[in-house]
Coordinates of C-alpha atoms in Angstrom, one line a residue:
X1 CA -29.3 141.4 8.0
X2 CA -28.4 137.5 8.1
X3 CA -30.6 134.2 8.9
X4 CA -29.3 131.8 11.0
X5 CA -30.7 128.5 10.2
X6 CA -30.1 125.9 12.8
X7 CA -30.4 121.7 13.2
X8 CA -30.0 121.5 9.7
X9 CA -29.3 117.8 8.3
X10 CA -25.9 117.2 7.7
X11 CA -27.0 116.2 4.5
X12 CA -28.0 119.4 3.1
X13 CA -26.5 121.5 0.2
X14 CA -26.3 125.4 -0.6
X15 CA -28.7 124.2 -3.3
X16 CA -31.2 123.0 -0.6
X17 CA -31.1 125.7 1.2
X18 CA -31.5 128.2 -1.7
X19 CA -34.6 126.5 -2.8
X20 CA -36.5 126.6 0.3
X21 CA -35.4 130.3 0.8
X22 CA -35.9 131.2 -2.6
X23 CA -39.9 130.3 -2.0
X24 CA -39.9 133.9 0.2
X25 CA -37.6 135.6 -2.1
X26 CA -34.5 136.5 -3.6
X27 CA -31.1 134.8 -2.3
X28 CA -27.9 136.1 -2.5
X29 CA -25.9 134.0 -0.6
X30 CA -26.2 131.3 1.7
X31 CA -23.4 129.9 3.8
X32 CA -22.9 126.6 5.3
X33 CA -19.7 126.2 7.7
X34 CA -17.9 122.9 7.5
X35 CA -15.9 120.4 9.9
X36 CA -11.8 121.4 9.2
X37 CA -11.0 117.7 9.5
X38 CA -14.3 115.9 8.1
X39 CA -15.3 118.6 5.4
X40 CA -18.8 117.8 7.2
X41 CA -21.5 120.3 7.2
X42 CA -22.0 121.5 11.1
X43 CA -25.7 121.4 11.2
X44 CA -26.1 125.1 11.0
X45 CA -26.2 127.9 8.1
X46 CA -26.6 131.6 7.2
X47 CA -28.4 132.7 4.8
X48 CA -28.7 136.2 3.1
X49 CA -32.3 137.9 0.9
X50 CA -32.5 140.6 -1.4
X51 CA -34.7 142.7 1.4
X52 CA -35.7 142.7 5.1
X53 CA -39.1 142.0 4.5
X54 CA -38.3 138.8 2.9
X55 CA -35.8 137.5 5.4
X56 CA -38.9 138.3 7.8
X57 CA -41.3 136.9 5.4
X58 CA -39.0 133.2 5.3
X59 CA -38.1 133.9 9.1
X60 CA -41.7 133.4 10.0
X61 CA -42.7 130.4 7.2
X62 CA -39.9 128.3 8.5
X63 CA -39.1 128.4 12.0
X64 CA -39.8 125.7 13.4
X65 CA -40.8 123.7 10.6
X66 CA -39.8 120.0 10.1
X67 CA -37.5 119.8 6.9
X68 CA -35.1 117.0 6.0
X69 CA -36.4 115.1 8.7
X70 CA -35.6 118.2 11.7
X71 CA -37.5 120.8 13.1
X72 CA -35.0 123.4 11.9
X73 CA -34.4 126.9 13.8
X74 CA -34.6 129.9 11.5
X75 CA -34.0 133.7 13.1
X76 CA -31.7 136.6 12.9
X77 CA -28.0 136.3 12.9
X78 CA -26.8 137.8 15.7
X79 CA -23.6 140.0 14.9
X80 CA -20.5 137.7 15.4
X81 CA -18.2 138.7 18.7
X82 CA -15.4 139.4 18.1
X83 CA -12.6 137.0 20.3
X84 CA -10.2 140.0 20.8
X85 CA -12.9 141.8 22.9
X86 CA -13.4 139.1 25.0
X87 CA -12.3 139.2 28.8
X88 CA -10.1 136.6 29.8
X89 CA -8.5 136.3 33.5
X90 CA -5.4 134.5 32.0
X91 CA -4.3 137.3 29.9
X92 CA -1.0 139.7 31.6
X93 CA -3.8 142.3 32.7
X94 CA -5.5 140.0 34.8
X95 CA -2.5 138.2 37.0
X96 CA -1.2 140.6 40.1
X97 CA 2.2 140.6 40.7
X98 CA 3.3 139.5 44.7
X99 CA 6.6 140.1 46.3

């Protein structure tokens, strides 16, 4: 299981982040997607524990709480989709042919 941690300040660190999550347990990796161009943090993260019960345990302490100025988000990742799967009305499949 991941966190997703949302309306993060662009100002935080993976060292932020594993100090407030380290308060519920053991971290073992956090993940904080960037801006290609700016190298900016986006304002969102992952973050994964040593055990369910403490990603449930920080899950429930921090959702919703102000940090770093924000009322940050804090639930499960959802699974990522996977764009190949995805239905698109552009693709060859989805164009009939008329004569």
């Amino acid at each position: 299981m991941s966190i997703y941690i949302g309306n993060l300040s662009y100002e935080v660190t993976q060292e932020d982040i594993s100090e407030i999550f380290a308060e519920y347990g053991t971290v073992k990796r956090v993940k904080l997607p960037t801006d290609r161009e700016t190298g900016q943090v986006r304002g969102f993260g992952f973050v994964e524990m040593d055990s369910e019960d403490e990603e449930a345990a920080a899950i429930e302490a921090l959702d919703g709480a102000k940090w770093m100025g924000r009322d940050i988000r804090v639930n499960k990742a959802r699974p990522r989709e996977d764009k190949g799967e995805r239905s698109n009305s552009n693709t060859r499949e989805g164009f009939s042919r008329r004569y």
